[in-house]
Short mmCIF file of C-alpha atoms and ligand atoms in Angstrom, two decimals:
data_model
loop_
_atom_site.label_atom_id
_atom_site.label_comp_id
_atom_site.label_asym_id
_atom_site.label_seq_id
_atom_site.Cartn_x
_atom_site.Cartn_y
_atom_site.Cartn_z
CA MET A 1 -13.96 -4.70 15.50
CA ALA A 2 -12.11 -6.14 12.87
CA GLN A 3 -9.20 -3.49 11.00
CA SER A 4 -7.21 -5.75 8.79
CA ILE A 5 -8.20 -8.25 6.90
CA LYS A 6 -7.28 -12.30 7.73
CA PRO A 7 -7.55 -14.24 4.26
CA GLY A 8 -9.36 -17.74 4.67
CA SER A 9 -10.34 -17.05 8.51
CA THR A 10 -13.70 -16.91 10.07
CA TRP A 11 -14.71 -13.35 9.12
CA ASN A 12 -17.63 -12.14 11.35
CA ASP A 13 -20.49 -9.20 10.64
CA THR A 14 -20.78 -6.36 13.15
CA GLY A 15 -23.69 -9.36 14.63
CA GLY A 16 -21.07 -11.73 14.99
CA SER A 17 -22.04 -14.42 12.07
CA ALA A 18 -20.00 -15.08 9.86
CA ILE A 19 -20.23 -13.06 6.31
CA ASN A 20 -22.37 -15.45 4.80
CA ALA A 21 -21.71 -14.01 0.75
CA HIS A 22 -20.12 -16.21 -1.44
CA GLY A 23 -18.87 -15.89 -4.91
CA GLY A 24 -19.77 -12.27 -4.90
CA CYS A 25 -18.73 -8.86 -5.74
CA VAL A 26 -18.17 -5.29 -4.02
CA VAL A 27 -18.63 -2.33 -5.36
CA TYR A 28 -17.91 1.17 -4.07
CA HIS A 29 -21.00 3.73 -4.11
CA ASP A 30 -21.47 7.22 -2.05
CA GLY A 31 -18.60 6.62 1.04
CA TYR A 32 -19.47 2.69 1.29
CA TYR A 33 -18.39 -0.40 0.21
CA TYR A 34 -21.19 -3.10 -0.78
CA TRP A 35 -20.49 -7.00 -0.44
CA PHE A 36 -22.55 -8.86 -2.41
CA GLY A 37 -22.56 -12.69 -2.48
CA GLU A 38 -24.35 -16.03 -2.79
CA GLN A 39 -26.56 -16.17 0.94
CA ARG A 40 -26.60 -20.34 1.90
CA ASN A 41 -28.66 -22.58 3.86
CA SER A 42 -26.08 -25.17 4.73
CA ASN A 43 -26.05 -26.42 0.96
CA LYS A 44 -29.22 -24.27 -0.10
CA SER A 45 -28.84 -21.54 -1.67
CA ASP A 46 -31.33 -19.00 0.16
CA GLY A 47 -30.89 -15.84 -2.08
CA ILE A 48 -28.43 -13.04 -2.60
CA SER A 49 -27.27 -11.02 0.26
CA CYS A 50 -25.79 -7.90 1.19
CA TYR A 51 -23.39 -6.59 3.72
CA ARG A 52 -22.02 -2.63 3.95
CA SER A 53 -18.69 -1.41 5.50
CA LYS A 54 -17.65 2.14 5.85
CA ASP A 55 -13.24 0.69 5.88
CA PHE A 56 -13.61 -2.47 4.14
CA TYR A 57 -12.81 -4.46 7.53
CA SER A 58 -15.92 -4.74 9.31
CA TRP A 59 -19.43 -5.05 7.69
CA SER A 60 -23.27 -5.05 8.66
CA LYS A 61 -25.40 -7.08 7.48
CA MET A 62 -28.57 -5.14 5.17
CA SER A 63 -31.77 -6.61 3.64
CA ARG A 64 -31.28 -9.46 1.70
CA ALA A 65 -30.58 -8.04 -1.83
CA VAL A 66 -32.29 -10.81 -3.69
CA THR A 67 -34.75 -12.44 -1.84
CA PRO A 68 -36.62 -15.93 -3.61
CA ALA A 69 -39.95 -15.04 -4.76
CA GLY A 70 -42.90 -16.48 -6.56
CA THR A 71 -43.53 -20.25 -7.38
CA LYS A 72 -41.44 -22.73 -9.86
CA THR A 73 -42.58 -22.09 -13.57
CA ASP A 74 -42.51 -24.24 -16.13
CA GLU A 75 -40.75 -22.51 -18.47
CA ASN A 76 -37.57 -22.24 -15.46
CA ARG A 77 -38.14 -18.60 -15.65
CA ASP A 78 -38.59 -17.18 -12.15
CA ILE A 79 -36.87 -17.03 -8.59
CA ALA A 80 -38.85 -19.05 -6.07
CA SER A 81 -37.39 -20.75 -3.25
CA GLY A 82 -35.39 -23.65 -4.07
CA ARG A 83 -33.75 -22.41 -7.18
CA THR A 84 -30.05 -22.05 -7.12
CA LEU A 85 -28.10 -18.94 -7.39
CA GLU A 86 -24.32 -17.88 -7.88
CA ARG A 87 -21.76 -16.04 -8.44
CA PRO A 88 -23.70 -12.11 -8.43
CA LYS A 89 -22.27 -9.27 -9.60
CA VAL A 90 -23.93 -6.38 -9.55
CA ILE A 91 -22.85 -2.84 -11.74
CA TYR A 92 -24.62 0.66 -11.83
CA ASN A 93 -26.29 2.33 -15.26
CA GLU A 94 -26.04 5.64 -15.42
CA GLN A 95 -28.60 5.95 -18.29
CA THR A 96 -31.56 4.37 -16.31
CA ASN A 97 -30.42 5.24 -12.95
CA LYS A 98 -30.42 1.80 -11.77
CA TRP A 99 -28.50 -0.98 -10.26
CA VAL A 100 -28.46 -3.71 -12.38
CA MET A 101 -27.27 -7.29 -11.18
CA TRP A 102 -26.47 -11.01 -12.99
CA ILE A 103 -26.50 -13.84 -11.28
CA HIS A 104 -25.72 -17.54 -12.67
CA TRP A 105 -29.60 -19.58 -11.98
CA GLU A 106 -29.85 -22.83 -12.11
CA ASN A 107 -33.29 -25.06 -11.46
CA GLY A 108 -31.87 -26.25 -8.19
CA ASP A 109 -31.20 -29.76 -8.79
CA ASP A 110 -28.63 -29.98 -11.14
CA TYR A 111 -26.39 -26.93 -13.24
CA GLY A 112 -28.03 -28.47 -16.31
CA GLN A 113 -30.03 -25.50 -17.31
CA ALA A 114 -27.42 -23.00 -17.58
CA LYS A 115 -28.90 -19.59 -17.66
CA VAL A 116 -28.68 -16.26 -16.21
CA ALA A 117 -31.43 -14.28 -13.85
CA VAL A 118 -31.18 -10.56 -14.31
CA CYS A 119 -32.17 -8.28 -11.42
CA THR A 120 -32.60 -4.53 -10.86
CA ALA A 121 -32.89 -2.48 -7.65
CA ASP A 122 -33.10 1.70 -7.62
CA LYS A 123 -30.93 1.95 -4.22
CA VAL A 124 -27.72 -0.39 -4.21
CA GLU A 125 -28.68 -2.32 -1.70
CA GLY A 126 -31.91 -3.17 -3.44
CA PRO A 127 -34.35 -4.59 -2.88
CA TYR A 128 -33.28 -6.24 -6.35
CA LYS A 129 -36.43 -7.64 -8.48
CA MET A 130 -35.93 -9.87 -11.15
CA LYS A 131 -36.70 -8.65 -13.94
CA ASP A 132 -35.61 -12.11 -16.67
CA VAL A 133 -33.83 -15.96 -16.40
CA PHE A 134 -32.58 -16.82 -19.97
CA ARG A 135 -29.80 -18.14 -21.23
CA PRO A 136 -27.85 -15.50 -22.89
CA ASN A 137 -27.75 -15.60 -27.03
CA GLY A 138 -29.13 -18.43 -26.37
CA CYS A 139 -25.15 -20.12 -25.10
CA ASP A 140 -25.45 -22.74 -21.73
CA SER A 141 -23.80 -19.72 -19.09
CA ARG A 142 -22.71 -21.01 -16.37
CA ASP A 143 -19.53 -19.12 -13.95
CA GLN A 144 -19.81 -15.41 -15.05
CA THR A 145 -19.32 -11.58 -14.30
CA LEU A 146 -19.76 -8.43 -15.17
CA PHE A 147 -16.90 -5.89 -16.46
CA LEU A 148 -18.48 -2.40 -16.76
CA ASP A 149 -15.56 -0.03 -18.86
CA THR A 150 -14.48 2.90 -18.32
CA ASP A 151 -16.38 4.38 -21.67
CA GLY A 152 -19.24 3.20 -20.27
CA LYS A 153 -19.99 0.05 -21.98
CA ALA A 154 -20.71 -3.26 -19.83
CA TYR A 155 -19.97 -7.06 -20.79
CA HIS A 156 -20.61 -9.89 -19.65
CA ILE A 157 -18.19 -13.06 -19.86
CA TYR A 158 -18.87 -16.54 -18.79
CA SER A 159 -18.01 -20.51 -19.33
CA THR A 160 -19.88 -21.88 -22.51
CA ASN A 161 -20.31 -24.63 -24.66
CA MET A 162 -20.07 -27.03 -20.94
CA ASN A 163 -17.20 -24.72 -19.64
CA SER A 164 -14.89 -25.48 -22.67
CA ASN A 165 -14.84 -21.95 -23.87
CA THR A 166 -16.02 -18.36 -22.73
CA ASN A 167 -17.91 -16.35 -23.68
CA CYS A 168 -18.04 -12.21 -24.11
CA GLU A 169 -20.41 -9.88 -24.87
CA ARG A 170 -21.55 -6.62 -24.98
CA LEU A 171 -24.66 -5.39 -22.99
CA SER A 172 -27.32 -3.48 -23.97
CA GLU A 173 -27.71 0.26 -23.69
CA ASP A 174 -29.55 -0.50 -19.70
CA PHE A 175 -27.51 -3.51 -19.37
CA LEU A 176 -30.68 -5.53 -18.74
CA ALA A 177 -29.89 -8.04 -22.03
CA PRO A 178 -26.67 -8.90 -24.06
CA LEU A 179 -26.14 -7.09 -27.62
CA PRO A 180 -26.68 -10.29 -30.08
CA ASP A 181 -22.71 -10.29 -31.24
CA TYR A 182 -20.76 -12.48 -28.82
CA ALA A 183 -17.31 -13.57 -28.85
CA VAL A 184 -16.35 -17.37 -28.66
CA GLN A 185 -12.89 -16.71 -26.08
CA LEU A 186 -10.09 -18.82 -24.97
CA LYS A 187 -11.38 -22.12 -26.52
CA GLY A 188 -10.87 -24.72 -24.97
CA ARG A 189 -9.34 -23.87 -22.13
CA ARG A 190 -12.09 -24.83 -19.48
CA TYR A 191 -11.72 -21.64 -17.91
CA GLU A 192 -14.27 -21.09 -14.83
CA ALA A 193 -14.32 -18.31 -12.62
CA ALA A 194 -13.66 -15.74 -14.22
CA ALA A 195 -12.76 -11.63 -13.02
CA ILE A 196 -11.89 -9.09 -15.04
CA PHE A 197 -10.75 -5.72 -15.04
CA LYS A 198 -8.61 -3.02 -16.56
CA ALA A 199 -5.22 -1.24 -15.80
CA GLY A 200 -4.13 1.84 -18.93
CA ASP A 201 -5.16 0.46 -22.32
CA ILE A 202 -5.04 -3.34 -21.20
CA TYR A 203 -8.00 -5.78 -20.02
CA TYR A 204 -6.86 -8.86 -17.52
CA GLY A 205 -8.88 -11.59 -16.86
CA LEU A 206 -8.38 -13.93 -13.59
CA PHE A 207 -9.57 -17.35 -14.24
CA SER A 208 -9.72 -20.66 -12.50
CA GLY A 209 -9.70 -24.44 -13.74
CA CYS A 210 -12.51 -26.61 -13.90
CA THR A 211 -12.69 -28.35 -11.18
CA GLY A 212 -16.62 -27.80 -9.24
CA TRP A 213 -15.47 -27.18 -5.87
CA ASN A 214 -12.09 -28.11 -5.63
CA THR A 215 -9.03 -26.13 -6.18
CA ASN A 216 -6.53 -25.48 -8.72
CA PRO A 217 -3.86 -23.41 -9.87
CA GLY A 218 -5.67 -19.62 -10.94
CA ARG A 219 -4.72 -18.59 -14.53
CA TYR A 220 -4.39 -15.46 -16.52
CA MET A 221 -4.70 -13.76 -19.51
CA TRP A 222 -4.53 -10.62 -20.88
CA THR A 223 -5.96 -8.26 -24.14
CA TYR A 224 -6.38 -4.79 -25.79
CA ASP A 225 -9.61 -5.62 -26.54
CA LEU A 226 -12.59 -7.38 -24.55
CA MET A 227 -14.68 -8.13 -27.67
CA ASP A 228 -11.39 -9.75 -29.80
CA GLU A 229 -10.45 -12.85 -29.59
CA THR A 230 -6.82 -11.90 -28.77
CA TRP A 231 -6.26 -13.11 -24.98
CA GLN A 232 -2.90 -13.68 -24.47
CA ALA A 233 -0.36 -14.71 -21.89
CA PRO A 234 3.45 -13.48 -21.41
CA ALA A 235 4.95 -15.78 -24.51
CA ASP A 236 8.00 -16.76 -22.40
CA PHE A 237 6.19 -18.60 -19.60
CA LYS A 238 7.80 -21.77 -18.45
CA ALA A 239 6.21 -23.45 -15.11
CA SER A 240 4.88 -26.95 -16.30
CA ASP A 241 1.20 -25.01 -15.97
CA GLY A 242 2.48 -22.68 -18.38
CA SER A 243 -0.29 -24.28 -20.94
CA THR A 244 -3.01 -23.65 -18.79
CA GLY A 245 -2.11 -20.63 -18.55
CA ILE A 246 -0.10 -18.19 -16.02
CA ASN A 247 -1.02 -18.63 -12.55
CA PHE A 248 -1.44 -15.11 -10.48
CA CYS A 249 -0.24 -16.25 -7.32
CA VAL A 250 3.45 -16.16 -6.25
CA ASP A 251 3.55 -17.56 -2.90
CA ASN A 252 3.76 -20.86 -1.13
CA ASN A 253 0.12 -22.96 -2.00
CA LYS A 254 0.12 -20.89 -5.70
CA GLY A 255 -0.83 -24.87 -7.07
CA THR A 256 -4.12 -24.07 -5.24
CA THR A 257 -4.40 -20.14 -5.42
CA TYR A 258 -3.99 -20.50 -1.89
CA GLN A 259 -6.61 -22.94 -1.50
CA SER A 260 -9.66 -20.59 -3.11
CA GLN A 261 -11.46 -19.84 -6.68
CA SER A 262 -11.60 -16.32 -7.75
CA ASN A 263 -15.04 -14.15 -7.81
CA TYR A 264 -14.05 -10.49 -8.13
CA VAL A 265 -11.11 -8.38 -8.67
CA PHE A 266 -12.11 -5.14 -7.13
CA PRO A 267 -10.57 -2.01 -7.72
CA VAL A 268 -9.80 -0.09 -4.63
CA PRO A 269 -11.10 3.89 -5.25
CA GLY A 270 -8.87 6.10 -5.42
CA LYS A 271 -5.48 3.74 -5.46
CA ASP A 272 -4.70 3.65 -9.19
CA LYS A 273 -3.68 0.22 -10.10
CA CYS A 274 -4.92 -0.82 -6.78
CA PHE A 275 -7.04 -4.51 -6.61
CA VAL A 276 -7.92 -7.05 -4.63
CA TYR A 277 -8.39 -10.64 -5.27
CA MET A 278 -11.46 -12.03 -3.90
CA GLY A 279 -11.88 -15.42 -3.66
CA ASP A 280 -13.68 -18.08 -2.11
CA ARG A 281 -12.59 -20.86 0.11
CA TRP A 282 -15.43 -23.43 -0.65
CA ASN A 283 -16.36 -26.12 2.31
CA PRO A 284 -18.50 -28.45 -0.21
CA SER A 285 -19.88 -30.13 2.77
CA ASN A 286 -21.31 -26.87 3.90
CA ILE A 287 -20.91 -24.22 1.43
CA GLN A 288 -22.49 -21.34 4.02
CA SER A 289 -19.59 -21.85 6.12
CA SER A 290 -16.54 -21.37 3.18
CA LYS A 291 -14.10 -18.89 4.21
CA HIS A 292 -13.00 -15.72 2.69
CA VAL A 293 -9.61 -15.20 0.76
CA TRP A 294 -8.84 -11.72 0.23
CA LEU A 295 -5.41 -10.06 -1.16
CA PRO A 296 -3.63 -7.49 -2.11
CA LEU A 297 -3.41 -7.10 -6.34
CA SER A 298 -0.45 -5.60 -7.93
CA VAL A 299 0.05 -5.23 -11.76
CA ARG A 300 3.04 -3.74 -11.05
CA SER A 301 4.98 -5.89 -13.30
CA GLY A 302 2.70 -5.47 -15.96
CA TYR A 303 0.89 -8.59 -15.21
CA PRO A 304 -0.88 -9.69 -12.07
CA THR A 305 0.62 -11.13 -9.00
CA VAL A 306 -1.12 -11.84 -5.91
CA ARG A 307 1.07 -12.70 -2.78
CA TRP A 308 0.17 -14.14 0.62
CA TYR A 309 -0.61 -12.21 3.84
CA ASP A 310 -1.48 -13.76 6.96
CA GLU A 311 -3.09 -10.64 7.58
CA TRP A 312 -3.09 -7.05 5.52
CA ASP A 313 -4.95 -3.85 5.22
CA LEU A 314 -5.08 -1.24 2.53
CA SER A 315 -2.21 0.62 3.80
CA VAL A 316 -0.33 -2.13 1.89
CA PHE A 317 -1.00 -0.10 -1.30
CA ASP A 318 0.45 3.10 -0.48
CA GLU A 319 4.03 1.56 -1.68
CA MET A 320 2.97 -0.77 -3.97
CA TYR A 321 4.07 1.29 -6.68
CA ARG A 322 7.26 2.82 -5.53
CA MET A 323 9.13 1.58 -7.81
CA LYS A 324 7.89 2.46 -11.53
CA ARG A 325 9.63 1.44 -14.55
CA LEU A 326 12.45 3.20 -15.80
CA LYS A 327 11.34 4.50 -19.97
CA GLU A 328 14.83 3.72 -20.84
CA PRO A 329 18.02 2.27 -19.65
CA GLU A 330 21.22 5.59 -19.27
CA GLU A 331 24.00 6.46 -17.85
CA GLY A 332 24.26 6.90 -14.46
CA ALA A 333 20.49 5.54 -13.92
CA GLU A 334 19.93 4.48 -10.22
CA VAL A 335 18.13 1.13 -10.65
CA TYR A 336 16.62 -2.40 -9.47
CA LEU A 337 16.55 -5.21 -11.40
CA LEU A 338 12.34 -6.69 -10.83
CA GLU A 339 11.99 -10.15 -11.94
CA LYS A 340 8.75 -10.71 -14.50
CA TYR A 341 6.98 -13.41 -13.17
CA SER A 342 7.62 -13.71 -9.29
CA ASN A 343 7.21 -9.24 -9.48
CA ARG A 344 9.88 -9.31 -6.87
CA ILE A 345 13.31 -7.22 -6.75
CA VAL A 346 16.54 -8.51 -7.28
CA SER A 347 17.97 -8.85 -4.15
CA ARG A 348 21.22 -9.69 -1.47
CA PRO A 349 19.99 -11.10 1.33
CA ASN A 350 22.91 -13.30 2.38
CA ALA A 351 26.02 -14.41 0.11
CA SER A 352 24.12 -15.13 -3.14
CA LEU A 353 21.73 -12.85 -5.24
CA THR A 354 17.95 -13.76 -4.77
CA ILE A 355 14.36 -12.35 -5.60
CA GLU A 356 12.85 -10.62 -2.28
CA ASN A 357 9.76 -8.77 -1.59
CA ASP A 358 10.90 -4.81 -1.28
CA GLY A 359 13.00 -4.44 1.39
CA LYS A 360 16.41 -3.76 2.64
CA SER A 361 18.01 -6.13 0.49
CA ASN A 362 17.04 -5.10 -2.66
CA LEU A 363 20.39 -3.72 -4.58
CA CYS A 364 20.49 -0.23 -6.07
CA PHE A 365 22.35 -0.47 -8.93
CA ILE A 366 23.77 2.07 -11.34
CA LEU A 367 24.16 1.76 -14.89
CA HIS A 368 27.53 2.87 -17.33
CA LYS A 369 26.83 2.99 -21.42
CA THR A 370 29.45 1.55 -22.90
CA GLU A 371 31.34 1.99 -26.05
CA THR A 372 28.89 -1.10 -27.71
CA PRO A 373 25.25 -0.18 -28.19
CA TYR A 374 23.05 -1.83 -25.59
CA VAL A 375 25.84 -3.45 -23.54
CA TYR A 376 26.14 -1.73 -20.06
CA LYS A 377 28.48 -2.26 -16.84
CA ILE A 378 26.23 -2.78 -14.17
CA GLU A 379 27.38 -1.46 -10.34
CA GLU A 380 26.43 -2.10 -7.24
CA LYS A 381 25.53 2.03 -5.57
CA ALA A 382 25.89 0.71 -2.23
CA THR A 383 29.43 -0.67 -2.78
CA GLY A 384 30.80 0.66 -6.27
CA LYS A 385 32.11 -3.03 -7.33
CA TYR A 386 30.62 -4.38 -11.03
CA MET A 387 28.78 -6.91 -11.45
CA GLU A 388 31.20 -9.38 -13.29
CA SER A 389 30.36 -13.35 -14.27
CA VAL A 390 33.16 -15.73 -13.36
CA PHE A 391 32.71 -18.69 -14.38
CA GLY A 392 29.47 -18.27 -14.53
CA THR A 393 29.19 -17.43 -11.11
CA THR A 394 28.27 -13.36 -10.32
CA ARG A 395 31.35 -11.53 -8.63
CA TRP A 396 31.36 -7.95 -7.38
CA GLN A 397 34.86 -6.59 -8.30
CA GLU A 398 36.44 -3.52 -8.91
CA LYS A 399 36.06 -1.63 -12.25
CA SER A 400 38.29 -2.78 -14.74
CA GLU A 401 37.92 -3.10 -19.06
CA SER A 402 37.49 -7.28 -18.16
CA LYS A 403 34.83 -8.26 -20.85
CA ALA A 404 32.90 -10.08 -18.24
CA GLN A 405 32.15 -6.69 -16.60
CA GLU A 406 30.12 -6.13 -20.03
CA TRP A 407 26.10 -7.15 -20.21
CA MET A 408 23.76 -6.53 -23.04
CA LEU A 409 20.05 -5.81 -22.10
CA TRP A 410 18.60 -7.54 -24.83
CA LEU A 411 14.91 -6.07 -24.94
CA GLN A 412 12.15 -8.39 -24.49
CA GLU A 413 8.35 -8.57 -24.76
CA ASP A 414 6.81 -5.80 -22.59
CA GLY A 415 10.19 -3.77 -22.12
CA TYR A 416 11.52 -6.58 -20.06
CA TYR A 417 15.86 -7.18 -20.78
CA ARG A 418 17.66 -10.42 -20.55
CA ILE A 419 21.01 -9.46 -18.97
CA GLU A 420 23.79 -11.50 -20.94
CA ASN A 421 27.30 -11.54 -20.31
CA LEU A 422 29.25 -9.90 -23.16
CA ASN A 423 32.12 -12.52 -22.07
CA ASP A 424 30.46 -15.46 -21.36
CA GLY A 425 27.16 -15.61 -22.83
CA VAL A 426 25.36 -16.36 -19.00
CA CYS A 427 22.74 -14.44 -18.24
CA LEU A 428 20.99 -13.65 -15.26
CA SER A 429 18.30 -16.87 -14.58
CA VAL A 430 15.65 -17.69 -11.91
CA SER A 431 16.46 -21.19 -10.50
CA GLY A 432 13.47 -23.85 -10.94
CA ASN A 433 11.75 -20.55 -12.80
CA THR A 434 9.86 -20.27 -8.90
CA THR A 435 8.65 -17.20 -7.75
CA GLU A 436 8.85 -17.15 -4.21
CA ALA A 437 11.02 -14.95 -2.25
CA GLY A 438 14.34 -16.16 -1.58
CA THR A 439 14.79 -18.04 -4.90
CA THR A 440 18.19 -17.59 -5.92
CA LEU A 441 19.36 -16.50 -9.56
CA TYR A 442 22.52 -17.83 -11.41
CA LEU A 443 23.82 -17.55 -14.80
CA SER A 444 22.77 -19.82 -17.40
CA ASP A 445 23.32 -19.57 -21.01
CA ALA A 446 20.54 -18.18 -22.91
CA ASN A 447 17.82 -20.56 -23.56
CA SER A 448 14.46 -20.63 -23.94
CA ASN A 449 13.69 -22.63 -20.47
CA VAL A 450 14.88 -20.73 -18.23
CA HIS A 451 12.92 -17.28 -17.22
CA GLN A 452 15.41 -14.63 -17.72
CA SER A 453 13.33 -11.60 -18.21
CA PHE A 454 14.17 -8.17 -15.52
CA GLY A 455 12.28 -4.96 -15.54
CA LEU A 456 14.51 -1.30 -15.14
CA TYR A 457 12.74 -0.22 -11.97
CA PHE A 458 13.57 3.18 -10.05
CA ASP A 459 12.43 4.32 -6.85
CA SER A 460 9.65 7.42 -7.00
CA LYS A 461 10.49 8.35 -3.72
CA GLU A 462 14.15 8.70 -4.52
CA HIS A 463 14.14 9.80 -8.31
CA ALA A 464 10.91 11.22 -8.93
CA ASP A 465 12.76 12.99 -11.93
CA TYR A 466 13.03 9.77 -13.75
CA PRO A 467 11.31 9.29 -16.85
CA GLU A 468 8.46 6.73 -16.39
CA ALA A 469 7.31 4.12 -18.62
CA ASP A 470 3.72 4.38 -20.43
CA MET A 471 3.55 0.51 -19.72
CA PHE A 472 0.15 -0.30 -19.75
CA SER A 473 -0.50 1.36 -23.00
CA LYS A 474 -1.04 0.02 -26.14
CA THR A 475 2.07 1.92 -27.79
CA TYR A 476 4.13 0.91 -25.50
CA ARG A 477 3.82 -2.42 -25.79
CA GLU A 478 4.15 -2.52 -29.61
CA SER A 479 6.49 -0.35 -30.08
CA ASN A 480 8.49 -2.57 -27.31
CA ARG A 481 7.85 -5.33 -30.36
CA GLU A 482 9.85 -2.18 -32.97
CA ALA A 483 12.53 -2.01 -30.56
CA MET A 484 13.32 -5.54 -30.09
CA LYS A 485 13.31 -6.32 -33.80
CA GLU A 486 15.79 -2.87 -33.81
CA GLN A 487 18.65 -4.34 -31.82
CA SER A 488 18.24 -7.93 -33.58
CA ALA A 489 19.07 -5.90 -36.51
CA ALA A 490 21.50 -3.74 -34.90
CA VAL A 491 23.09 -6.19 -33.10
CA GLY A 492 23.08 -8.91 -35.68
CA ILE A 493 20.85 -12.05 -33.74
CA THR A 494 18.61 -13.36 -31.47
CA SER A 495 16.96 -16.20 -33.60
CA ILE A 496 20.41 -18.93 -33.61
CA ARG A 497 19.46 -20.60 -29.94
CA GLU A 498 22.96 -22.25 -28.69
CA LYS A 499 23.02 -25.40 -27.04
CA SER A 500 26.59 -26.86 -25.56
CA GLY A 501 28.82 -23.89 -24.83
CA HIS A 502 31.38 -24.78 -27.15
CA ARG A 503 31.55 -21.81 -29.47
CA ARG A 504 30.81 -17.88 -29.70
CA ILE A 505 30.10 -15.74 -32.89
CA TYR A 506 32.65 -12.78 -33.38
CA GLU A 507 31.48 -10.32 -35.45
CA LEU A 508 33.76 -10.19 -38.71
CA GLY A 509 36.30 -7.24 -38.71
CA SER A 510 35.66 -5.96 -35.25
CA GLY A 511 36.47 -9.04 -34.07
CA ARG A 512 33.95 -8.10 -31.42
CA LEU A 513 31.79 -11.13 -29.76
CA VAL A 514 28.42 -10.40 -30.44
CA GLN A 515 26.66 -13.46 -28.96
CA GLY A 516 27.31 -16.23 -26.31
CA PRO A 517 27.98 -19.87 -27.12
CA MET A 518 26.58 -21.47 -30.88
CA SER A 519 26.27 -24.65 -30.94
CA ARG A 520 27.34 -24.86 -34.83
CA GLY A 521 27.63 -23.41 -38.34
CA THR A 522 28.10 -19.80 -39.58
CA TYR A 523 25.89 -16.83 -39.77
CA VAL A 524 25.08 -14.18 -41.93
CA GLU A 525 23.10 -11.68 -42.16
CA VAL A 526 21.73 -9.31 -44.43
CA ASN A 527 19.32 -6.34 -43.32
CA GLU A 528 17.62 -3.50 -44.78
CA GLY A 529 20.17 -3.87 -47.02
CA LYS A 530 23.52 -3.98 -44.89
CA THR A 531 25.22 -6.97 -44.71
CA ARG A 532 26.87 -7.57 -41.79
CA LYS A 533 28.65 -10.91 -41.75
CA PHE A 534 29.55 -13.16 -38.16
CA VAL A 535 32.47 -15.95 -37.66
CA ILE A 536 31.89 -18.49 -35.14
CA LYS A 537 35.35 -19.37 -33.03
CA ARG A 538 35.98 -22.13 -30.50
CA LYS A 539 36.07 -21.23 -27.18
C1 GAL B 601 -17.34 -24.38 -9.54
C2 GAL B 601 -18.04 -23.31 -9.90
C3 GAL B 601 -18.58 -22.47 -8.69
C4 GAL B 601 -20.05 -23.58 -8.19
C5 GAL B 601 -18.97 -25.16 -8.54
C6 GAL B 601 -20.23 -26.43 -8.58
O1 GAL B 601 -16.75 -24.92 -10.57
O2 GAL B 601 -16.99 -22.18 -9.65
O3 GAL B 601 -19.67 -20.95 -8.45
O4 GAL B 601 -21.02 -24.02 -9.88
O5 GAL B 601 -18.42 -25.18 -9.67
O6 GAL B 601 -20.10 -26.75 -8.13
#
């Protein structure tokens, strides 16, 4: 009996047959997990299967949840044998006490119908009876999913307009039909395979690109409002696939989503912000034998990340949120630096700084305020030495008065910091913008071509009393934007981008260096009636 999950390997049910449930979803009900998916007979669609498990690892096959029935109708409004049923999603309606399943429906010959089949059942495992087959709001609907919100409202999200846009519509009270208002979103992005989930005030969407059964890089977006057209990705992402969205995979083979395509994100019951990424490793020549890629998904960084595991079990969630975002930098705070896009912690397994998985090599730092607002000294807890920029490399030295030991924490979006040296203006940066464990960090000019965002995290086992940032609230994200403006007003400059390292900018009067190397010109800032002047000197 399976006691763990081995993503991508053959996964047998308790009867010894490979689990035949593709493009599916999992729901948790009365102490059992139920896994629904496309049942395939080789490549042919053969209804919707249902499996049940007590422990999430070993699954027994139940009766078919949806069995093809009736005969083919001319108006394409049936679930007769031979029709194609894909990507089934199941939610429970508390008002009608019915289980409701929405399925992508095609005629069995091609993908031209682009409809949904809506079915209901009295029991979670079925049997589900077809209520109707239609195009939601008259729109073509191919890859599709449902999302049941915490307030009981349900949504249907689907690729439309020949897969170029994604539509979102709220469902009627009984969840059997869409309400007439629908939002056209993610226009022209050609997203497929949507999986929607929520943490705090934030809705996240995982998607794939549009390459049929072939793999492509996964991607994510987030929004405060599913019906709004405001899906967004972090603004400062730099990797080459940034234009299509940001990959939620952070390990080797992320370019193929670990050879899978998303089908669902399952919120682990009773474990706050713990999710399972569910994907299909399609085998186009025999869809029935396609494998399942299930992996833990974390939003610790504020964004979804999925690491690769050869094998894992639910205990990976026990420590997933042990490191928590510190509300604000404070004198004496013991912190870890979390890199934004990899969700990995600044470490020193060898000589140089790298980003690593949680573990022994993670570096604990103590923050020390200086006389200058927003400027800190960074002491390594284990050695008592201070981080210093020496000719653009990080060195660890005895405490001194040198500006090379002073670091400006420039607030970035969603509570991250660019950590910039006060002496030479170089910032902690991720080499090659990569996300893999072991990627080295180096110091480079503040610029828009490198990832330079680090969050301050604390070990909640050691510092249960530290105040935690409410990072999944809209208030936090919005007040952070205000705080960014305040800092640039107080410090002077964030908007000038430097080029070569020839000049630096000093505050007139105090002579204080306020920003790293600048390209050219002088700079005067007038902010709320206050005029601050700066002068640019040669290096
Ligand atoms: C994929 C889609 C699958 C299936 C396939 C058919 O893009 O995600 O669910 O429809 O196309 O080619």
